[in-house]
Short mmCIF file of C-alpha atoms in Angstrom, two decimals:
data_model
loop_
_atom_site.label_atom_id
_atom_site.label_comp_id
_atom_site.label_asym_id
_atom_site.label_seq_id
_atom_site.Cartn_x
_atom_site.Cartn_y
_atom_site.Cartn_z
CA UNK A 68 59.90 92.36 163.72
CA UNK A 69 62.27 91.68 161.02
CA UNK A 70 63.02 93.56 157.33
CA UNK A 71 63.55 91.23 153.84
CA UNK A 72 67.08 91.88 153.05
CA UNK A 73 66.89 93.62 149.45
CA UNK A 74 68.01 91.24 146.17
CA UNK A 75 71.03 90.74 145.92
CA UNK A 76 72.68 93.08 142.19
CA UNK A 77 73.59 91.76 139.77
CA UNK A 78 76.18 91.44 138.05
CA UNK A 79 74.87 92.39 134.62
CA UNK A 80 73.16 94.71 136.35
CA UNK A 81 75.33 96.62 138.47
CA UNK A 82 77.31 97.01 134.87
CA UNK A 83 74.61 98.23 132.77
CA UNK A 84 73.98 101.00 136.08
CA UNK A 85 77.73 101.78 136.06
CA UNK A 86 78.65 102.39 132.50
CA UNK A 87 75.03 103.11 130.96
CA UNK A 88 75.24 103.52 127.11
CA UNK A 89 78.75 102.70 126.70
CA UNK A 90 78.14 99.05 127.51
CA UNK A 91 75.02 97.16 125.63
CA UNK A 92 74.72 93.85 127.67
CA UNK A 93 73.14 91.10 125.62
CA UNK A 94 70.70 88.24 126.73
CA UNK A 95 71.40 85.34 129.48
CA UNK A 96 74.39 86.47 130.00
CA UNK A 97 77.37 84.72 133.04
CA UNK A 98 79.21 86.92 134.49
CA UNK A 99 81.51 86.95 137.71
CA UNK A 100 81.05 89.04 140.74
CA UNK A 101 84.13 89.77 140.51
CA UNK A 102 84.58 91.34 136.44
CA UNK A 103 86.35 93.92 136.01
CA UNK A 104 84.78 96.89 133.27
CA UNK A 105 86.37 99.84 132.73
CA UNK A 106 84.68 101.93 129.86
CA UNK A 107 86.54 105.06 129.18
CA UNK A 108 84.70 108.29 127.49
CA UNK A 109 83.65 108.06 123.25
CA UNK A 110 84.36 103.95 123.66
CA UNK A 111 82.12 101.37 124.12
CA UNK A 112 81.61 97.40 125.33
CA UNK A 113 79.12 95.18 123.58
CA UNK A 114 78.60 91.37 124.83
CA UNK A 115 76.16 89.45 122.91
CA UNK A 116 73.79 87.02 123.85
CA UNK A 117 75.17 84.08 126.16
CA UNK A 118 78.22 85.46 126.52
CA UNK A 119 80.13 83.46 129.14
CA UNK A 120 82.76 85.27 131.38
CA UNK A 121 84.81 83.29 134.98
CA UNK A 122 86.41 84.64 137.70
CA UNK A 123 88.86 87.04 138.45
CA UNK A 124 89.48 88.70 134.40
CA UNK A 125 88.87 91.84 133.50
CA UNK A 126 87.78 94.03 130.10
CA UNK A 127 89.58 97.61 129.87
CA UNK A 128 88.19 99.70 126.57
CA UNK A 129 90.32 102.94 125.93
CA UNK A 130 88.83 106.43 125.07
CA UNK A 131 87.25 106.17 121.23
CA UNK A 132 87.74 101.54 121.12
CA UNK A 133 85.74 99.00 120.42
CA UNK A 134 85.19 95.45 121.92
CA UNK A 135 83.10 93.42 120.40
CA UNK A 136 82.23 90.57 122.14
CA UNK A 137 79.55 87.94 119.92
CA UNK A 138 76.92 85.81 120.77
CA UNK A 139 77.94 82.25 123.11
CA UNK A 140 81.49 83.84 123.50
CA UNK A 141 83.47 81.53 126.90
CA UNK A 142 85.91 83.49 128.52
CA UNK A 143 87.89 81.79 131.33
CA UNK A 144 89.35 83.05 134.35
CA UNK A 145 92.09 85.85 134.74
CA UNK A 146 91.29 86.84 131.45
CA UNK A 147 92.78 90.32 129.95
CA UNK A 148 91.26 92.32 127.53
CA UNK A 149 92.40 95.48 126.86
CA UNK A 150 91.68 97.56 123.61
CA UNK A 151 93.20 101.34 122.25
CA UNK A 152 91.65 100.46 118.91
CA UNK A 153 89.69 97.56 118.95
CA UNK A 154 89.12 94.28 119.44
CA UNK A 155 86.40 91.92 118.06
CA UNK A 156 85.41 87.63 119.09
CA UNK A 157 82.82 86.43 117.41
CA UNK A 158 79.99 84.10 117.72
CA UNK A 159 81.37 80.80 119.87
CA UNK A 160 84.72 81.40 120.16
CA UNK A 161 86.21 80.81 123.21
CA UNK A 162 89.36 82.46 125.03
CA UNK A 163 90.88 79.42 127.99
CA UNK A 164 91.79 81.14 131.26
CA UNK A 165 94.91 83.50 131.70
CA UNK A 166 94.81 84.97 127.69
CA UNK A 167 95.74 88.39 126.94
CA UNK A 168 95.07 89.95 124.40
CA UNK A 169 96.56 93.95 123.96
CA UNK A 170 95.47 95.80 120.46
CA UNK A 171 98.45 98.21 121.38
CA UNK A 172 102.08 98.49 122.85
CA UNK A 173 104.36 100.90 124.15
CA UNK A 174 105.95 103.19 120.90
CA UNK A 175 109.64 103.14 121.95
CA UNK A 176 111.47 105.53 123.73
CA UNK A 177 113.33 107.35 121.15
CA UNK A 178 114.13 111.26 120.42
CA UNK A 179 111.68 111.24 117.66
CA UNK A 180 108.59 109.86 121.05
CA UNK A 181 109.84 111.11 123.68
CA UNK A 182 111.99 114.37 122.50
CA UNK A 183 111.38 116.36 125.97
CA UNK A 184 113.50 113.14 128.01
CA UNK A 185 110.17 112.52 130.25
CA UNK A 186 110.85 109.19 132.26
CA UNK A 187 107.41 108.41 132.62
CA UNK A 188 106.18 104.74 131.23
CA UNK A 189 103.48 106.39 128.69
CA UNK A 190 105.74 109.05 127.45
CA UNK A 191 106.68 107.88 124.41
CA UNK A 192 102.61 107.04 123.48
CA UNK A 193 101.45 104.12 122.03
CA UNK A 194 101.28 102.77 118.54
CA UNK A 195 97.20 99.94 117.92
CA UNK A 196 96.27 97.58 116.07
CA UNK A 197 92.88 95.89 115.66
CA UNK A 198 92.47 92.22 117.22
CA UNK A 199 89.89 90.26 115.41
CA UNK A 200 89.04 86.95 116.81
CA UNK A 201 86.85 84.68 113.88
CA UNK A 202 83.90 83.12 114.90
CA UNK A 203 84.03 79.21 116.84
CA UNK A 204 88.47 80.04 116.53
CA UNK A 205 89.56 78.24 120.14
CA UNK A 206 92.23 79.83 122.17
CA UNK A 207 93.35 78.46 124.60
CA UNK A 208 95.45 78.43 127.70
CA UNK A 209 97.83 82.11 128.74
CA UNK A 210 98.51 82.44 125.65
CA UNK A 211 98.92 85.83 124.83
CA UNK A 212 97.67 87.23 120.78
CA UNK A 213 99.40 91.22 120.04
CA UNK A 214 98.19 93.75 118.38
CA UNK A 215 97.48 93.58 114.56
CA UNK A 216 96.62 89.85 114.77
CA UNK A 217 93.76 88.13 112.65
CA UNK A 218 92.93 84.26 114.54
CA UNK A 219 90.91 82.16 111.54
CA UNK A 220 87.20 80.88 112.13
CA UNK A 221 87.67 77.49 113.62
CA UNK A 222 91.32 78.13 114.84
CA UNK A 223 92.66 76.07 117.37
CA UNK A 224 95.60 78.32 119.37
CA UNK A 225 97.74 76.27 121.62
CA UNK A 226 98.42 76.85 125.40
CA UNK A 227 100.93 78.90 125.55
CA UNK A 228 101.56 80.45 121.74
CA UNK A 229 102.11 84.03 121.65
CA UNK A 230 100.13 85.16 118.37
CA UNK A 231 101.98 87.65 116.62
CA UNK A 232 101.30 86.70 112.87
CA UNK A 233 97.70 86.14 111.93
CA UNK A 234 96.38 82.22 111.89
CA UNK A 235 94.44 80.68 108.62
CA UNK A 236 90.89 79.88 109.42
CA UNK A 237 90.90 75.59 110.10
CA UNK A 238 94.04 76.31 110.98
CA UNK A 239 96.33 74.23 114.18
CA UNK A 240 98.50 76.78 115.36
CA UNK A 241 101.36 76.43 118.51
CA UNK A 242 104.84 77.37 119.12
CA UNK A 243 105.89 80.79 120.23
CA UNK A 244 105.70 82.54 117.60
CA UNK A 245 102.87 80.66 117.02
CA UNK A 246 102.76 79.81 113.54
CA UNK A 247 100.10 76.64 111.41
CA UNK A 248 100.71 73.25 112.09
CA UNK A 249 98.11 71.97 110.37
CA UNK A 250 95.18 72.63 108.91
CA UNK A 251 91.81 70.10 109.47
CA UNK A 252 88.37 70.87 107.53
CA UNK A 253 85.91 72.87 109.38
CA UNK A 254 82.64 73.41 109.74
CA UNK A 255 80.71 76.25 108.10
CA UNK A 256 80.50 79.21 110.43
CA UNK A 257 79.65 82.78 110.11
CA UNK A 258 82.71 84.60 107.49
CA UNK A 259 82.27 88.25 108.56
CA UNK A 260 84.11 91.17 106.47
CA UNK A 261 87.10 89.02 105.36
CA UNK A 262 90.84 90.81 105.27
CA UNK A 263 91.18 92.62 102.09
CA UNK A 264 94.83 93.49 100.83
CA UNK A 265 95.00 96.17 98.02
CA UNK A 266 97.65 94.67 95.16
CA UNK A 267 98.69 97.49 92.46
CA UNK A 268 101.02 97.06 89.70
CA UNK A 269 102.33 99.40 87.39
CA UNK A 270 104.96 98.82 84.25
CA UNK A 271 104.84 98.16 80.98
CA UNK A 272 102.61 95.86 78.48
CA UNK A 273 104.47 92.88 80.22
CA UNK A 274 101.83 93.80 83.27
CA UNK A 275 99.55 94.86 81.01
CA UNK A 276 99.15 91.91 78.38
CA UNK A 277 96.15 92.55 77.03
CA UNK A 278 94.70 89.82 74.97
CA UNK A 279 91.38 89.37 73.14
CA UNK A 280 88.23 88.38 74.57
CA UNK A 281 85.02 86.75 73.07
CA UNK A 282 82.91 84.60 75.35
CA UNK A 283 82.68 81.92 73.44
CA UNK A 284 86.13 81.01 72.93
CA UNK A 285 86.29 80.07 76.70
CA UNK A 286 82.63 78.57 76.92
CA UNK A 287 83.56 75.11 77.22
CA UNK A 288 80.30 73.90 76.22
CA UNK A 289 79.79 75.86 73.18
CA UNK A 290 83.35 76.63 71.50
CA UNK A 291 83.33 77.78 68.34
CA UNK A 292 83.97 75.09 65.72
CA UNK A 293 87.83 75.05 64.10
CA UNK A 294 87.83 76.96 60.96
CA UNK A 295 85.14 79.92 62.04
CA UNK A 296 85.29 83.09 63.25
CA UNK A 297 84.37 85.05 65.62
CA UNK A 298 84.13 88.81 66.99
CA UNK A 299 86.50 90.59 69.11
CA UNK A 300 84.58 91.76 71.90
CA UNK A 301 87.03 92.87 73.91
CA UNK A 302 90.57 93.04 75.51
CA UNK A 303 90.86 91.17 78.73
CA UNK A 304 94.17 91.10 80.83
CA UNK A 305 96.32 88.22 81.66
CA UNK A 306 99.54 86.96 81.31
CA UNK A 307 101.54 86.40 85.10
CA UNK A 308 99.99 89.35 86.99
CA UNK A 309 96.96 87.69 86.20
CA UNK A 310 97.79 84.02 87.03
CA UNK A 311 99.85 85.35 90.30
CA UNK A 312 95.74 87.12 91.26
CA UNK A 313 94.72 83.30 90.88
CA UNK A 314 97.40 82.35 92.91
CA UNK A 315 96.82 83.80 95.66
CA UNK A 316 93.24 83.96 96.17
CA UNK A 317 93.61 80.06 96.12
CA UNK A 318 96.72 80.15 98.19
CA UNK A 319 95.18 82.19 100.12
CA UNK A 320 91.15 81.42 99.83
CA UNK A 321 90.71 83.02 103.73
CA UNK A 322 91.70 86.89 102.01
CA UNK A 323 90.52 88.67 99.54
CA UNK A 324 92.57 90.47 97.23
CA UNK A 325 91.73 93.49 95.10
CA UNK A 326 94.05 93.48 92.56
CA UNK A 327 94.67 96.58 90.28
CA UNK A 328 96.63 96.64 87.28
CA UNK A 329 97.85 99.64 85.91
CA UNK A 330 99.82 98.38 83.06
CA UNK A 331 100.33 99.49 79.66
CA UNK A 332 101.52 98.97 76.80
CA UNK A 333 104.34 101.03 75.40
CA UNK A 334 105.20 103.16 78.01
CA UNK A 335 108.18 104.67 79.45
CA UNK A 336 108.99 105.52 82.84
CA UNK A 337 108.21 108.36 81.89
CA UNK A 338 104.75 107.43 81.55
CA UNK A 339 104.66 104.47 84.29
CA UNK A 340 105.40 107.89 86.63
CA UNK A 341 102.47 109.89 85.81
CA UNK A 342 100.74 107.05 86.17
CA UNK A 343 101.32 106.57 89.31
CA UNK A 344 100.75 110.50 89.77
CA UNK A 345 97.51 110.00 88.18
CA UNK A 346 95.84 106.81 90.56
CA UNK A 347 97.17 108.77 93.73
CA UNK A 348 95.56 111.94 92.94
CA UNK A 349 92.20 110.02 91.55
CA UNK A 350 91.36 107.43 93.62
CA UNK A 351 93.85 108.20 96.36
CA UNK A 352 94.58 104.23 97.35
CA UNK A 353 96.70 102.85 99.84
CA UNK A 354 98.35 99.72 98.70
CA UNK A 355 98.77 96.92 100.81
CA UNK A 356 101.36 95.20 98.10
CA UNK A 357 103.07 96.71 95.05
CA UNK A 358 104.64 95.92 91.61
CA UNK A 359 106.77 97.85 89.97
CA UNK A 360 108.81 97.39 85.99
CA UNK A 361 109.92 99.45 83.90
CA UNK A 362 112.67 100.63 81.83
CA UNK A 363 112.68 98.22 78.25
CA UNK A 364 110.31 100.37 76.16
CA UNK A 365 113.40 103.56 77.83
CA UNK A 366 115.76 101.23 75.95
CA UNK A 367 113.95 100.16 72.75
CA UNK A 368 112.78 103.81 71.73
CA UNK A 369 116.15 104.75 70.94
CA UNK A 370 116.82 101.43 69.07
CA UNK A 371 114.15 102.15 67.09
CA UNK A 372 115.48 105.63 66.09
CA UNK A 373 112.45 107.31 68.78
CA UNK A 374 114.69 109.78 70.05
CA UNK A 375 111.80 111.92 71.53
CA UNK A 376 110.20 109.25 73.37
CA UNK A 377 113.39 107.39 74.48
CA UNK A 378 114.88 107.77 78.22
CA UNK A 379 118.68 108.43 79.07
CA UNK A 380 119.31 106.53 82.07
CA UNK A 381 119.87 109.53 84.40
CA UNK A 382 116.25 110.25 83.95
CA UNK A 383 114.62 106.60 84.10
CA UNK A 384 116.34 106.57 87.82
CA UNK A 385 115.32 109.63 88.58
CA UNK A 386 111.78 108.52 87.57
CA UNK A 387 111.96 105.05 89.42
CA UNK A 388 113.70 106.63 92.89
CA UNK A 389 110.60 109.33 92.37
CA UNK A 390 107.72 106.41 91.91
CA UNK A 391 109.10 103.95 94.85
CA UNK A 392 109.10 107.72 96.87
CA UNK A 393 106.38 109.00 96.09
CA UNK A 394 104.50 105.07 96.51
CA UNK A 395 106.81 104.45 99.86
CA UNK A 396 104.37 107.01 101.36
CA UNK A 397 101.17 104.69 101.11
CA UNK A 398 102.47 101.21 100.14
CA UNK A 399 103.70 98.69 102.92
CA UNK A 400 105.31 96.42 100.53
CA UNK A 401 107.30 97.98 97.21
CA UNK A 402 108.94 95.05 94.83
CA UNK A 403 110.45 96.31 92.07
CA UNK A 404 110.62 93.37 89.12
CA UNK A 405 113.70 93.61 86.59
CA UNK A 406 112.87 93.66 82.63
CA UNK A 407 113.48 90.82 80.85
CA UNK A 408 115.73 90.70 77.88
CA UNK A 409 114.99 91.42 74.55
CA UNK A 410 114.26 88.73 72.39
CA UNK A 411 115.18 87.93 68.77
CA UNK A 412 113.72 91.01 67.66
CA UNK A 413 116.57 92.46 65.98
CA UNK A 414 119.92 90.83 64.06
CA UNK A 415 121.45 88.83 66.82
CA UNK A 416 124.15 92.19 67.33
CA UNK A 417 121.51 94.81 68.06
CA UNK A 418 120.27 92.66 70.61
CA UNK A 419 122.62 91.82 72.17
CA UNK A 420 123.98 95.92 72.31
CA UNK A 421 120.05 96.47 73.35
CA UNK A 422 120.14 93.95 76.67
CA UNK A 423 123.89 94.72 77.76
CA UNK A 424 121.74 98.51 77.80
CA UNK A 425 118.58 97.08 79.37
CA UNK A 426 121.05 95.90 82.14
CA UNK A 427 122.41 98.93 83.03
CA UNK A 428 118.96 100.16 83.70
CA UNK A 429 118.63 96.74 86.12
CA UNK A 430 120.96 97.50 87.67
CA UNK A 431 119.76 101.02 88.41
CA UNK A 432 116.78 99.82 89.51
CA UNK A 433 118.29 97.13 91.83
CA UNK A 434 120.60 100.53 93.25
CA UNK A 435 117.26 102.34 93.89
CA UNK A 436 115.52 99.44 95.23
CA UNK A 437 118.21 99.33 97.88
CA UNK A 438 117.89 102.70 98.62
CA UNK A 439 114.11 103.04 99.77
CA UNK A 440 113.54 99.63 101.36
CA UNK A 441 112.24 97.88 98.27
CA UNK A 442 112.94 94.72 97.39
CA UNK A 443 114.05 93.59 94.04
CA UNK A 444 112.95 90.95 91.55
CA UNK A 445 115.94 90.03 89.66
CA UNK A 446 113.98 88.08 86.51
CA UNK A 447 116.40 88.44 84.22
CA UNK A 448 118.93 85.49 85.07
CA UNK A 449 116.33 82.73 85.64
CA UNK A 450 114.68 83.95 82.20
CA UNK A 451 118.18 83.61 79.89
CA UNK A 452 118.93 80.60 81.95
CA UNK A 453 115.02 79.24 80.34
CA UNK A 454 115.47 80.97 77.14
CA UNK A 455 119.25 78.49 76.69
CA UNK A 456 117.90 75.58 78.12
CA UNK A 457 114.00 75.12 76.99
CA UNK A 458 114.68 74.85 73.53
CA UNK A 459 117.22 75.86 70.87
CA UNK A 460 114.39 78.54 69.24
CA UNK A 461 114.88 80.96 71.80
CA UNK A 462 111.18 82.58 70.64
CA UNK A 463 110.06 80.07 73.33
CA UNK A 464 109.88 83.02 76.36
CA UNK A 465 108.45 85.94 73.81
CA UNK A 466 105.84 86.06 70.97
CA UNK A 467 108.10 88.91 69.74
CA UNK A 468 111.12 89.50 71.43
CA UNK A 469 109.62 91.72 73.52
CA UNK A 470 106.64 90.56 74.45
CA UNK A 471 105.72 86.69 76.91
CA UNK A 472 104.56 83.61 75.82
CA UNK A 473 103.00 81.36 78.68
CA UNK A 474 106.32 80.06 78.69
CA UNK A 475 108.01 83.39 79.39
CA UNK A 476 104.94 84.88 81.49
CA UNK A 477 105.49 81.56 83.74
CA UNK A 478 108.95 82.41 84.54
CA UNK A 479 107.99 85.64 86.20
CA UNK A 480 105.21 83.93 87.61
CA UNK A 481 107.31 81.03 89.54
CA UNK A 482 109.97 83.87 90.49
CA UNK A 483 107.66 86.21 91.83
CA UNK A 484 106.12 83.59 93.86
CA UNK A 485 109.53 82.10 95.04
CA UNK A 486 109.88 86.48 96.11
CA UNK A 487 106.31 85.77 97.95
CA UNK A 488 107.75 83.32 99.80
CA UNK A 489 110.74 83.96 100.64
CA UNK A 490 109.82 86.87 102.35
CA UNK A 491 106.70 85.65 103.66
CA UNK A 492 105.71 88.71 102.49
CA UNK A 493 101.66 87.77 102.40
CA UNK A 494 101.79 86.34 105.68
CA UNK A 495 102.75 89.89 107.24
CA UNK A 496 100.29 91.47 105.09
CA UNK A 497 97.28 90.02 106.54
CA UNK A 498 98.94 91.42 110.16
CA UNK A 499 96.58 94.39 110.36
CA UNK A 500 99.46 97.66 109.93
CA UNK A 501 100.16 99.23 113.96
CA UNK A 502 98.92 103.14 113.42
CA UNK A 503 100.39 105.71 115.70
CA UNK A 504 96.86 105.79 118.68
CA UNK A 505 94.86 108.02 117.25
CA UNK A 506 95.74 107.14 113.23
CA UNK A 507 94.97 104.06 114.14
CA UNK A 508 91.30 104.76 115.72
CA UNK A 509 90.42 106.86 112.44
CA UNK A 510 92.09 104.69 110.27
CA UNK A 511 90.29 100.93 111.80
CA UNK A 512 86.98 102.69 113.48
CA UNK A 513 84.92 101.72 110.49
CA UNK A 514 85.88 98.47 111.15
CA UNK A 515 83.99 98.57 114.31
CA UNK A 516 81.21 100.76 113.84
CA UNK A 517 78.62 98.64 112.79
CA UNK A 518 79.55 97.49 116.81
CA UNK A 519 78.98 100.78 118.30
CA UNK A 520 75.78 103.02 118.55
CA UNK A 521 74.55 105.14 115.99
CA UNK A 522 76.32 108.31 116.05
CA UNK A 523 78.52 107.30 118.46
#
């Protein structure tokens, strides 16, 4: 009598039995017998439908972390995926052979992180940030993707690249580090939760720049007749901040920008400091990028004889230093913007004296920025140069000697865009910031909640 051998257990059946609810496995997946999956307590791995993984690959999901792999994803041979916070691979994406995804790094062995001097590799702990590979992206052979990186939809990363900064959608990237070489017209794919950067502005009316609004004034098909009257329906913020927000959205259409303009007309540094404090107390907003600029009203009030409102240089420096220090706790990048000079608001001798005093405040702002690791955007020189050459009428850049015309706003806009490009600020901010491992789990947990069982 011969016995019938038991049917061989498939890789999917083995993994379901081994990991239980910690693994969500879709239908019709093609998985090799030697696939290694390690899921620590509190971690979760989900594989969508029709996922294909080749031999020799490993997926590690450390405690509390999440790995979410979408439908129709293909993963090549000997690929290694390791998560301490979260890794997401969108539908239809592909990882070729020997790709390495690690969303974490060892922290440096400093005395702060290893106070006892313990000589083991993990003594300093880890820092982590998510990796997101969007739908339709292709990652070629032997590519390394580091923590905090987002690879856009349809992007193609060439072989042997090291992706240490995010790659835009519909882009071919290559090199060490990988950079975009050219863009192409990508096919439509699902776009999930685009990266959002929160940008704040704290300053005076030069940032606030209110304009009267009537919808008919801006509706090209229904403009009012010349000489007719319209009713002011409200106020809207325009100026260089508004134009910069538009410029960012056009230059980075795959990124969402949450722009918050806290500029206030007539504000001194004393007032702006209160606005910064109130914003933090009431909204608790964490900013990716903040612009701070004040001082012109501190000086102007003294020349107007409004001494109770004037702010001397010592107090101004104290307020600005305090703001930069406070913002440093919850803003990833800070730019201190110098004030623009006074135009023909008084007689020439008085304006010269006002500008000489305001220049001292700008110098103090530059020193405060440097002391706190903030960038300083000096618009004084470009502004005065433009005023001198654009026209013999110095009022070209000012509407009233203080507030700016569209030309004046354009000077600020161009200088700001130049600074952002020179320091590659937006490129770096698109990356998810590295955080201590447990802090990363808390901060980035909501990104991965939809891919975990309810309540997990």
